[in-house]
Coordinates of C-alpha atoms in Angstrom, one line a residue:
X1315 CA 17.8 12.8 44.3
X1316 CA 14.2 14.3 43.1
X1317 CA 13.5 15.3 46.5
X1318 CA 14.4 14.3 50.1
X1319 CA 11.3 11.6 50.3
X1320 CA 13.6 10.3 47.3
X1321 CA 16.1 7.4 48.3
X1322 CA 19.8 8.3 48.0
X1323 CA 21.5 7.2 44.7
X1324 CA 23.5 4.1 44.5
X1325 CA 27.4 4.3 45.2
X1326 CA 28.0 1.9 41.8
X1327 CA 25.6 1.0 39.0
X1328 CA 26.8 -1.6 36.8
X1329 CA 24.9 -1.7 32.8
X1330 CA 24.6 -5.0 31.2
X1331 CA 24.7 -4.5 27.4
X1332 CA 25.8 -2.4 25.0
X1333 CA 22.9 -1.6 22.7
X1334 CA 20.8 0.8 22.4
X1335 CA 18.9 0.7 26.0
X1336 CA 23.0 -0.1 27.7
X1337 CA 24.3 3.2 26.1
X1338 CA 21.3 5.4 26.4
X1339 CA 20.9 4.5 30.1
X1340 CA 24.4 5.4 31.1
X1341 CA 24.6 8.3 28.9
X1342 CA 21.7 9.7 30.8
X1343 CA 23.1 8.6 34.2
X1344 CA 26.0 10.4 33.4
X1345 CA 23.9 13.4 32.7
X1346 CA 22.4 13.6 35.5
X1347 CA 23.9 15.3 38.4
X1348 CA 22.4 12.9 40.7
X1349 CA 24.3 10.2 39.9
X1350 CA 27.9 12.3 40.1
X1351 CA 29.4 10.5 42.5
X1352 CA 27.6 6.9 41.6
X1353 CA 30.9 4.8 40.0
X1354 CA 29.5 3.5 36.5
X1355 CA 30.5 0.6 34.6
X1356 CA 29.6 -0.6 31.4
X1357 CA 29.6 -4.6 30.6
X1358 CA 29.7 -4.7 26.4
X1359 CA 30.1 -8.2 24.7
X1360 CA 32.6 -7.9 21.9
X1361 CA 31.3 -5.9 19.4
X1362 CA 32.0 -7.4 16.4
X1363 CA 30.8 -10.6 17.2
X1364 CA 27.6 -10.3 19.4
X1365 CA 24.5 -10.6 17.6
X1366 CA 22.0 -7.7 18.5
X1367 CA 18.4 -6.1 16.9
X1368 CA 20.3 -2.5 15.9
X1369 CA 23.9 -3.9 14.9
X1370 CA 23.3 -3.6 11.1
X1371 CA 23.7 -0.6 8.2
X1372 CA 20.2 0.4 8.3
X1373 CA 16.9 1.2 10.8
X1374 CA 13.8 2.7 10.4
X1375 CA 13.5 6.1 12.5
X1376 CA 9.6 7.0 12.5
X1377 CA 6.9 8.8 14.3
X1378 CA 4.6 6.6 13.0
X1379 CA 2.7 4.5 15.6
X1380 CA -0.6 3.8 16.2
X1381 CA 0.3 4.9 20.3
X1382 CA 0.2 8.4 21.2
X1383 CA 3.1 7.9 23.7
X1384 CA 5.1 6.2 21.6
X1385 CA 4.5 8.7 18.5
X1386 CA 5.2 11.9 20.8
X1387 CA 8.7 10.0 22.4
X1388 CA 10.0 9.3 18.3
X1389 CA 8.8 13.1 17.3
X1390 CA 11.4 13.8 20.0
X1391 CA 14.0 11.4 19.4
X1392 CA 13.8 12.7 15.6
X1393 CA 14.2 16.2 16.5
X1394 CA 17.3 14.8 18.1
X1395 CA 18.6 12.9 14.9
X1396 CA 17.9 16.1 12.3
X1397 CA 19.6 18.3 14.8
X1398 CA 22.6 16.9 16.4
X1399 CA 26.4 15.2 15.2
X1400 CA 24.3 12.0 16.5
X1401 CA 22.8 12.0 12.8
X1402 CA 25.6 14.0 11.1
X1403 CA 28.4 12.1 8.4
X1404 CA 25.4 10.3 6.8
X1405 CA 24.0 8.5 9.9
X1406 CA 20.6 10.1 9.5
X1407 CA 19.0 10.4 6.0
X1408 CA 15.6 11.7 5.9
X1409 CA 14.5 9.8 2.8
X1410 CA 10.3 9.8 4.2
X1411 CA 8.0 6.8 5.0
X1412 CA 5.6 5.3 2.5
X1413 CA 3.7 3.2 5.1
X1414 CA 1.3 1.0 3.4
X1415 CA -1.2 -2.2 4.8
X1416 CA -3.6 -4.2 2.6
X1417 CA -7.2 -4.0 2.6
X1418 CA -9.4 -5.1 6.5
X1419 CA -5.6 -5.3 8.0
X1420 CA -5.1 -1.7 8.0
X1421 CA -6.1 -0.6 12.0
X1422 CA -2.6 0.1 13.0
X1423 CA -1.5 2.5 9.6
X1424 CA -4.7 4.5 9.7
X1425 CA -4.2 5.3 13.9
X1426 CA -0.5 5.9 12.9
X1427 CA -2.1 8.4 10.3
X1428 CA -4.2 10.3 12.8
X1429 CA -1.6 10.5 15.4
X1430 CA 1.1 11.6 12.8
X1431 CA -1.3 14.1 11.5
X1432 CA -1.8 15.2 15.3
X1433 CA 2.2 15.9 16.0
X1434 CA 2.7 17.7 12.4
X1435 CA -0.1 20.5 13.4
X1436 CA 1.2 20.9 16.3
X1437 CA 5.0 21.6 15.3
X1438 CA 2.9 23.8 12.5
X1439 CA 1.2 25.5 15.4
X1440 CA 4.2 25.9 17.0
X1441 CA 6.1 27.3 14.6
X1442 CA 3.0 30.3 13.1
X1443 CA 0.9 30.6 16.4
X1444 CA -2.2 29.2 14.5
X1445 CA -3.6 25.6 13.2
X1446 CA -2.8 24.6 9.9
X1447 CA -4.1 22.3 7.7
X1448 CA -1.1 19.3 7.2
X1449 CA -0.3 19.6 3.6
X1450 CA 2.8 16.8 3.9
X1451 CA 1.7 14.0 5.5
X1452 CA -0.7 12.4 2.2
X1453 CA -2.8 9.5 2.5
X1454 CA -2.6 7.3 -0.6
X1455 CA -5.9 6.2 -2.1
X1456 CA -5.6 2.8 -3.9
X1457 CA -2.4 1.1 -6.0
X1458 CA -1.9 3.3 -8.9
X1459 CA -1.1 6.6 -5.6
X1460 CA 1.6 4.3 -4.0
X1461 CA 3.3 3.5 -7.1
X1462 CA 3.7 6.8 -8.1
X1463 CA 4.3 8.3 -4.2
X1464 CA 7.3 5.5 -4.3
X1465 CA 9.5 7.0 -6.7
X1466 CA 10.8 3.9 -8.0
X1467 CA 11.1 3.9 -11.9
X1468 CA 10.1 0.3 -13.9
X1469 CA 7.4 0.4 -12.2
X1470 CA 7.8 -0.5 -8.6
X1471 CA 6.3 0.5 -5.7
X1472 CA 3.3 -1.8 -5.5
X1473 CA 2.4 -2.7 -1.8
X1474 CA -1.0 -2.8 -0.9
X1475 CA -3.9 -1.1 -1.7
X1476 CA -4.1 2.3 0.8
X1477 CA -1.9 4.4 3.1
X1478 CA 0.0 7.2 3.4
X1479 CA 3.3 8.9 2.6
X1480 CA 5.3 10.3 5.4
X1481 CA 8.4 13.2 4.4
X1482 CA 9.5 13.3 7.8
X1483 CA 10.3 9.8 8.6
X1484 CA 13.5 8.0 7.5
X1485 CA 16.1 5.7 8.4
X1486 CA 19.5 6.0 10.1
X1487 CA 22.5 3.7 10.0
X1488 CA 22.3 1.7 13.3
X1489 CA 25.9 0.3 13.6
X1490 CA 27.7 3.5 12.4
X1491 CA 25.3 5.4 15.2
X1492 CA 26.0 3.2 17.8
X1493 CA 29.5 3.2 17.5
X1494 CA 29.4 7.3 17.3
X1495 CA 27.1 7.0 21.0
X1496 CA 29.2 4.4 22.1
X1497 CA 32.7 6.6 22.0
X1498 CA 31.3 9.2 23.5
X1499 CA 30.9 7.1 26.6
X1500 CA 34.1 5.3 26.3
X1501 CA 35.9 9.0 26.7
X1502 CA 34.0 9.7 29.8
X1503 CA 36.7 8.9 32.5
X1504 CA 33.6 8.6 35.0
X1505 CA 32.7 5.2 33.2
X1506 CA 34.6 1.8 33.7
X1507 CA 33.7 -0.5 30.2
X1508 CA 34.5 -4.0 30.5
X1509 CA 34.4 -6.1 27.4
X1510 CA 33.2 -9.8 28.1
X1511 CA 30.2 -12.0 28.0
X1512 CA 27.5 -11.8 31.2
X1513 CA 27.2 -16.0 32.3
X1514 CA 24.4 -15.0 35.0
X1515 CA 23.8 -12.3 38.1
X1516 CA 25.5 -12.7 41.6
X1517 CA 23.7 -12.8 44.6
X1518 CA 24.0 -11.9 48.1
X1519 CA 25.2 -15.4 50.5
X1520 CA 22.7 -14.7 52.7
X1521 CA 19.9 -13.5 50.1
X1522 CA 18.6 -15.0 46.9
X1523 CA 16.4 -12.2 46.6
X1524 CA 19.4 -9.5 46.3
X1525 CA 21.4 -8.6 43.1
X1526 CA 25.2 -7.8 44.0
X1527 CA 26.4 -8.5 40.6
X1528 CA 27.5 -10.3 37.5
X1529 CA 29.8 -13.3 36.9
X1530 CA 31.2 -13.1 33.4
X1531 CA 32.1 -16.4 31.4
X1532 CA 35.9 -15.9 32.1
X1533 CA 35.1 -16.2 35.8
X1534 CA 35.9 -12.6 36.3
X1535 CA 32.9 -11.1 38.5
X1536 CA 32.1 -7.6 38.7
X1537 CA 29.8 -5.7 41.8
X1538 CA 27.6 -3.4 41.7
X1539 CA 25.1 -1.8 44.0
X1540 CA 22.3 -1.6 41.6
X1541 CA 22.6 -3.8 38.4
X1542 CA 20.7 -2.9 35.0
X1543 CA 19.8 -5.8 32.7
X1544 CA 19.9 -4.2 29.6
X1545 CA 20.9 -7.5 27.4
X1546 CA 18.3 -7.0 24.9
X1547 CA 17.4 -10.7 23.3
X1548 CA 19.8 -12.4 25.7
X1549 CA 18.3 -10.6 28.5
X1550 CA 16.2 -14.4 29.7
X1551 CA 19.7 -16.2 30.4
X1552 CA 20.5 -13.9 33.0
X1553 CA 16.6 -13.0 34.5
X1554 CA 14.0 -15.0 34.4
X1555 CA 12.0 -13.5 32.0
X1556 CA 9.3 -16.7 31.0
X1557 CA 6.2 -14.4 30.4
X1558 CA 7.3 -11.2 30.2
X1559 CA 9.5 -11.2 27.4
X1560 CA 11.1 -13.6 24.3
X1561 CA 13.9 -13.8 22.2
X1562 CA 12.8 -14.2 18.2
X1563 CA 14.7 -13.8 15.2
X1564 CA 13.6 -11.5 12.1
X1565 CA 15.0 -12.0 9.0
X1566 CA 17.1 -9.7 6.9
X1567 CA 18.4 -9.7 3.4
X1568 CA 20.6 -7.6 0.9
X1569 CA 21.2 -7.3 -3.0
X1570 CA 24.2 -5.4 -4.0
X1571 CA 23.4 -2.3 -6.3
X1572 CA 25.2 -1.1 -9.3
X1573 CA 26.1 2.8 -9.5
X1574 CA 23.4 3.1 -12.1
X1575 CA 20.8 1.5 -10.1
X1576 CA 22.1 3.2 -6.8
X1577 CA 21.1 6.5 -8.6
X1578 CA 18.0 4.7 -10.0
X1579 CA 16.6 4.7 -6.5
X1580 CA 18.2 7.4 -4.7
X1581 CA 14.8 9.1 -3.9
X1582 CA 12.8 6.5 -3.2
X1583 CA 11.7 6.2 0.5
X1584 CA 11.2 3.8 3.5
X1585 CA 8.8 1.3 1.9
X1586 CA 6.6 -0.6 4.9
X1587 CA 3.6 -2.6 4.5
X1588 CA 2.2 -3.2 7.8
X1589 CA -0.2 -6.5 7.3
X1590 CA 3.1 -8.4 5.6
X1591 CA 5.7 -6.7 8.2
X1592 CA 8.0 -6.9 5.0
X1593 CA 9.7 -3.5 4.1
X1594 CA 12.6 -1.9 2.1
X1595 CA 15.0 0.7 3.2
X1596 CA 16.5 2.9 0.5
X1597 CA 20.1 2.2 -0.8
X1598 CA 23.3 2.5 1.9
X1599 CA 25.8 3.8 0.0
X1600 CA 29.0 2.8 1.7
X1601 CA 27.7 -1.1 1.2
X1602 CA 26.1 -0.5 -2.3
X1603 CA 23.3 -2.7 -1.0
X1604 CA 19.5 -2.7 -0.8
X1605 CA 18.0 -4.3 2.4
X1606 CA 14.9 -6.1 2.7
X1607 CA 13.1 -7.0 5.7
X1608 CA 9.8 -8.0 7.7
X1609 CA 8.9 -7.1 11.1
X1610 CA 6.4 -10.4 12.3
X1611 CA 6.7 -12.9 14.8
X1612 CA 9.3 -14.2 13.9
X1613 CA 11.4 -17.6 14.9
X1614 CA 12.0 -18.6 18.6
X1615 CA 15.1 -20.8 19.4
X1616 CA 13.9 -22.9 22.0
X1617 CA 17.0 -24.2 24.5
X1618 CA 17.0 -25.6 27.8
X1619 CA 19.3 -23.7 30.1
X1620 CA 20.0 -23.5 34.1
X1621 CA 17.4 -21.7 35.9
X1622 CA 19.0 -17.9 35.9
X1623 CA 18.1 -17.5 39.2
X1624 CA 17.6 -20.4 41.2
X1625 CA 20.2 -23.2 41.0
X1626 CA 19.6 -26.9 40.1
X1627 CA 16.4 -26.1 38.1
X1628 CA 16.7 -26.2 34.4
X1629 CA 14.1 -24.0 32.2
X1630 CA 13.0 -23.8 28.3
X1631 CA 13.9 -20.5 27.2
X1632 CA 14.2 -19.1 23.6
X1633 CA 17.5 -17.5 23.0
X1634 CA 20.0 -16.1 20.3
X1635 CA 22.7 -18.4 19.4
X1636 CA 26.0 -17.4 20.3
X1637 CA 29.0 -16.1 18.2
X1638 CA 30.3 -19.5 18.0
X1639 CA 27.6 -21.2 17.3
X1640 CA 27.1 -22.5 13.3
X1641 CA 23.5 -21.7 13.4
X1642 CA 24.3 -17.9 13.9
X1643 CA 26.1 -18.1 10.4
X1644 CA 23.6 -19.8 8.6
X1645 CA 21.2 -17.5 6.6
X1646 CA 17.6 -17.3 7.3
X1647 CA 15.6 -20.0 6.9
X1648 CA 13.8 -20.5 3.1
X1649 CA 10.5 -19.2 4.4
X1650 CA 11.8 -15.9 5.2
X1651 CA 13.9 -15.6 1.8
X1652 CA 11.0 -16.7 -0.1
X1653 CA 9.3 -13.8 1.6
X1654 CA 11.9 -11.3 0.9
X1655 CA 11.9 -12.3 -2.3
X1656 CA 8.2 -12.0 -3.3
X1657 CA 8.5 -8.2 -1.7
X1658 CA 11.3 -6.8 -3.3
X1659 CA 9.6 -8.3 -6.4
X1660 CA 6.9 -6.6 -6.2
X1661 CA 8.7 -3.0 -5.2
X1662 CA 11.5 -3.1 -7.1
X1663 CA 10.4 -5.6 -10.2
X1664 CA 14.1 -4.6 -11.8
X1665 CA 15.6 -6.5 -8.8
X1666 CA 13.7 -9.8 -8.7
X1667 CA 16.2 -12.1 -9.9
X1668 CA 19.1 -10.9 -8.5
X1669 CA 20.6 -12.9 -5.5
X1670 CA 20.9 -11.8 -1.9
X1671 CA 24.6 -11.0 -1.4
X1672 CA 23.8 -11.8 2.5
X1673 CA 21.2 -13.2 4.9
X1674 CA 21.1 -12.7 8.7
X1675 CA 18.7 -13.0 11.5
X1676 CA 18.0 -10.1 13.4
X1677 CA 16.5 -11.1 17.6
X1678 CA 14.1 -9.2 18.7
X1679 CA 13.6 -8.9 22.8
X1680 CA 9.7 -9.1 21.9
X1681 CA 7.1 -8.3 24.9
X1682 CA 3.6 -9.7 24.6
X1683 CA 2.0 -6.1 24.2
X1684 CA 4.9 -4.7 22.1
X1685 CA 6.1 -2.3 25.0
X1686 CA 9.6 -2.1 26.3
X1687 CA 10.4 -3.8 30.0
X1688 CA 11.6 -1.0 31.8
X1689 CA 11.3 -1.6 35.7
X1690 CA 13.1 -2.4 38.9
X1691 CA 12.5 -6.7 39.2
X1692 CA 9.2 -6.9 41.6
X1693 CA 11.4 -9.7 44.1
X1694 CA 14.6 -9.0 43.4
X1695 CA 16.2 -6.0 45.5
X1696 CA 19.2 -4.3 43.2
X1697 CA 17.7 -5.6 39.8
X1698 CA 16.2 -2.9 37.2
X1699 CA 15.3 -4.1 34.0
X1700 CA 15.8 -1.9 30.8
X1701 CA 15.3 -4.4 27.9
X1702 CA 12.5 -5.6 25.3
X1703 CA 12.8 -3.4 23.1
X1704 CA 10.3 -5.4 20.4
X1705 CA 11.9 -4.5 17.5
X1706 CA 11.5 -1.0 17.5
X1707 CA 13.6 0.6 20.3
X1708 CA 16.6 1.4 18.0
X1709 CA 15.3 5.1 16.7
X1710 CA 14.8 6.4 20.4
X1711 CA 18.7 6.1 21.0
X1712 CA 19.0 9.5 21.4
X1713 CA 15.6 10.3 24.4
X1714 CA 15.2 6.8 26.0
X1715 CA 17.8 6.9 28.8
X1716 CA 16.1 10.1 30.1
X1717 CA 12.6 7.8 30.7
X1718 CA 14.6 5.0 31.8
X1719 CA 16.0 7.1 34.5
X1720 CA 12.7 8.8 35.4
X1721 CA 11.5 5.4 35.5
X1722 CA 14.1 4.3 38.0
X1723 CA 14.1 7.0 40.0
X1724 CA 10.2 6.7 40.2
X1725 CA 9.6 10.2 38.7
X1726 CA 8.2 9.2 35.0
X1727 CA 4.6 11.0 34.6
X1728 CA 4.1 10.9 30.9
X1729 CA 2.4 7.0 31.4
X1730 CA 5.4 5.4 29.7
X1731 CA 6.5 3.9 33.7
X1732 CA 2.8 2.0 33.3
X1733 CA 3.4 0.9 29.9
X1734 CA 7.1 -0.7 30.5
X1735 CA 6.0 -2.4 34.2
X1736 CA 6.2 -5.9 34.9
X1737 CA 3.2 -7.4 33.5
X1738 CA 1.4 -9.8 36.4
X1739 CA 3.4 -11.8 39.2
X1740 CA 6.2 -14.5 39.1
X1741 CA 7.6 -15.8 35.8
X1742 CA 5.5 -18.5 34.0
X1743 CA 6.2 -20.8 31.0
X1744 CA 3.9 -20.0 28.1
X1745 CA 4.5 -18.7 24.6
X1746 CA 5.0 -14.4 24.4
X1747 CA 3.7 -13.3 20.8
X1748 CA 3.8 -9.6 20.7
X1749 CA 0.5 -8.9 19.9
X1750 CA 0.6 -4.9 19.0
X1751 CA -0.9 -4.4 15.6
X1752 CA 2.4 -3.9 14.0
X1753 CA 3.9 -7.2 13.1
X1754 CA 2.8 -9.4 9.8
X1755 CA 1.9 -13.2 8.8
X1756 CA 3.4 -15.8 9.9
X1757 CA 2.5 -17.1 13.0
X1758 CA 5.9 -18.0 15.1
X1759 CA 7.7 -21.1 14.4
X1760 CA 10.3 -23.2 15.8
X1761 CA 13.9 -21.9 14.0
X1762 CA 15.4 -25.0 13.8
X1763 CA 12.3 -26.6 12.2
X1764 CA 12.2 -24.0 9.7
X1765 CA 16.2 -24.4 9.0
X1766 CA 15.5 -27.7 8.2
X1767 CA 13.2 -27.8 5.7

C-alpha cells in the first residue's frame, strides 16, 4: 500500500452503517487506488426508518472549536461544502455563526475565537502574500452587540452576555446531503450495498479474537476480511464499547413558519450558546420550519443485552431504541421541551407561544473526551472501528474518510490517529460523559425516568 514495509490491502472490506463515518469511509476506499481490487460492501439499515445523529433537515457546519485539529479538519471540510455539487441545490447555506456562552462558562467560545481568528489570517495570507488584520470574524461585547449581530427583528437575539459573530460558518441540510453522498456510492459498480439490520459480528470457529463478519437479523450473514464498525449510536450492540463510548439522546424541536415570518428571519444566522448547548438554526425552507436544539449530555437508555462479543454473558449498555419501538415515537421528554422553549423565547420572542409542530431525539455516539473512535479494536484481529462521532462529526462528511483511511493504514501524521485511539485497556462498565467544554447543563439522566415525569 504506502510502501512495501506496509501490509497488503484486504481482498473484501465490509462497512457497517450508513452515516456519515459508513459513506465517507467507503467513498475514500474507493478513492484510493490501493484498495482497487479490495471487493467493498456497504451494510445500510433502512433509511427511512433508522434513527441516526445527521438524519434530519438541518446541521451546523463550523470551524469553530476550541481544538486546533479539529478547527483546521472543518476549515477543510468547508472549503469542500462552498465549492463542490456536495453543497449545491440548497444543501449548503452560508447563513454565519453567532456563537455565544454566558458569563465564567465561556473557555470553550473564546479558544474557538482564537483559533478561528488563526485559520481566517491565514486563508488572508494566502490569498495577498501578507498578514492581515481579520476584519470578519467580530467579537461581541455584552447583550445589546448580540442582539443587534442576530438580525432578528422584535427584538430577538438575546443569548448570553459575550461572543462573537462568525460569517463563514453555516449549516447544511443533513438528510438531503447524505442522500446526495450516498447515491454517488450506490452507482459505483465496485460497491455491493446490502439493506438490513447488523444483530452482531461473526467470528472465526477456532478464534474469538478474529472478525470474519456480520450476521444480520434476517439470519443472512455477510464476510468480510476486514470489518468497519461504523454504527454510530448503535455501534455498543455489536462491540463492546463500555468505556470508550455511549449512546445518548439530544433533543430536537420544530415550529412551522409563515411566509411572512420565513422572510422575517431569512438573514439571521446559526444562533449557539455554548454554556446552555441550546441553539437555533435559521429557517429550512422546503419544511417552513424553525429548529431548535441543545447540544448537552443528554439522556442514556440503559438496556441489558447479550454480551456482543462473548456468549452467555449479558451487559448494561445504553442504546437507541429501535424503529419499532414506541419510545422512538414519543417526543422528547418535558425537560428538554421546556428547555427549547425557554430558548427560542428568548431569541425569537415572536415565536414563544407557538407549538412545536414535532419533537424527536437525536443519539449521539458520545466519547468521554469528545473525540471520534477511529482505530483498529486492540484484541480483535479484522475489527476497525470508525464511530463516535459526539455529536459533531456530521459537517466533516466531505474530508473524514481520507483520515479514517490514513488511520487504518497507519499513515495519519496530523495527531488526529492519537486523538481517535482506544482510550486504556479492556472494556469496563462505568458512566461516559463527554467532557469537552462544548456541551450545556444538565447533567445526564436516565430517558425513561425523564419520559415519565
Amino acid at each position: 500500500m504506502a510502501d512495501s514495509s506496509t501490509p497488503a490491502p484486504p481482498k473484501s472490506i465490509l462497512v457497517v452503517g450508513s452515516g456519515v463515518f459508513g459513506l465517507s469511509t467507503i467513498s475514500a476506499l474507493l478513492a484510493s487506488p490501493n484498495y482497487a481490487n479490495t471487493a467493498m460492501t456497504l451494510l445500510s439499515p433502512p433509511f427511512s426508518t433508522t434513527p441516526i445523529s445527521s438524519r434530519d433537515h438541518s446541521r451546523i457546519i463550523r470551524a469553530d472549536y476550541s481544538s486546533p485539529l479539529y478547527s483546521l479538519l472543518a476549515s477543510r471540510a468547508q472549503d469542500v461544502w462552498r465549492s463542490t455539487a456536495l453543497g449545491a441545490e440548497g444543501r449548503y447555506h452560508e447563513s454565519g455563526l453567532l456563537l455565544t456562552a454566558d458569563e465564567g462558562r465561556d473557555r470553550y467560545v473564546r479558544e474557538s475565537l482564537e483559533n478561528v481568528r488563526k485559520l481566517e489570517a491565514e486563508q488572508l495570507a494566502k490569498q495577498s502574500g501578507q498578514k492581515l488584520d481579520l476584519k470578519a470574524v467580530r467579537e461581541l461585547k455584552g447583550r445589546a452587540e448580540i442582539k443587534t449581530a442576530s438580525c432578528i427583528p422584535g427584538g430577538g437575539g438575546s443569548t448570553g452576555s459575550w461572543g462573537y459573530t462568525n460569517p463563514s460558518a453555516g449549516w447544511a441540510d443533513a438528510t438531503a446531503s447524505l442522500t446526495y453522498f450516498r447515491r454517488q456510492i450506490e452507482g459505483n459498480p465496485r460497491v455491493n450495498t446490502h439493506t438490513g439490520l447488523a444483530k452482531r459480528l461473526t467470528y472465526a470457529p477456532t478464534s474469538s479474537a478474529r472478525v470474519t463478519g456480520c450476521l444480520l437479523i434476517d439470519g443472512t450473514t455477510l464476510e468480510a476480511e476486514l470489518v468497519i464498525v461504523a454504527a454510530g449510536a448503535h455501534s455498543g450492540s455489536l462491540v463492546d464499547l463500555r468505556g470508550q463510548m455511549t449512546a445518548t439522546g439530544q433533543v430536537l424541536a420544530y415550529v412551522n413558519l409563515t411566509e411572512e415570518e420565513m422572510q422575517g428571519l431569512k438573514d439571521m444566522p446559526v444562533c449557539l450558546n455554548m454554556s446552555t448547548g441550546l441553539f437555533v438554526i435559521p429557517p429550512h425552507v422546503p419544511s417552513r420550519t424553525l429548529k431548535v436544539a441543545r447540544h448537552a449530555f443528554g439522556y442514556r437508555r440503559m438496556v441489558e443485552i447479550s454480551h456482543p462479543e462473548r456468549q452467555g454473558e449479558l451487559v448494561q449498555v445504553s442504546l437507541p431504541p429501535s424503529a419499532e419501538d414506541p419510545l422512538a415515537h414519543e417526543g422528547i421528554p418535558a425537560e428538554g421541551e421546556d428547555a427549547c422553549r425557554g430558548f427560542l423565547a428568548e431569541v425569537v420572542p415572536s415565536l414563544a407561544g407557538r407549538k412545536f409542530c414535532h419533537t424527536r431525539l437525536c443519539w449521539y455516539s458520545d466519547t468521554a473526551s469528545g473525540d471520534f473512535l477511529i482505530c483498529h479494536h486492540p484484541t480483535i484481529e479484522g475489527l476497525f472501528l470508525a464511530t463516535g462521532g459526539s455529536g459533531h462529526g456530521f459537517k466533516f462528511l466531505p474530508v473524514l474518510g481520507e483520515k479514517i483511511v490514513e488511520v487504518l493504514e497507519g499513515r495519519e501524521r496530523e495527531g488526529f490517529g492519537e486523538l481517535w485511539r482506544w482510550k486504556g485497556g479492556s472494556a469496563v462498565d462505568g458512566e461516559v460523559r463527554t467532557e469537552d467544554g462544548s456541551r450545556g447543563l444538565p447533567l445526564p439522566a436516565e430517558l425513561m425516568d425523564e419520559m415519565a415525569r
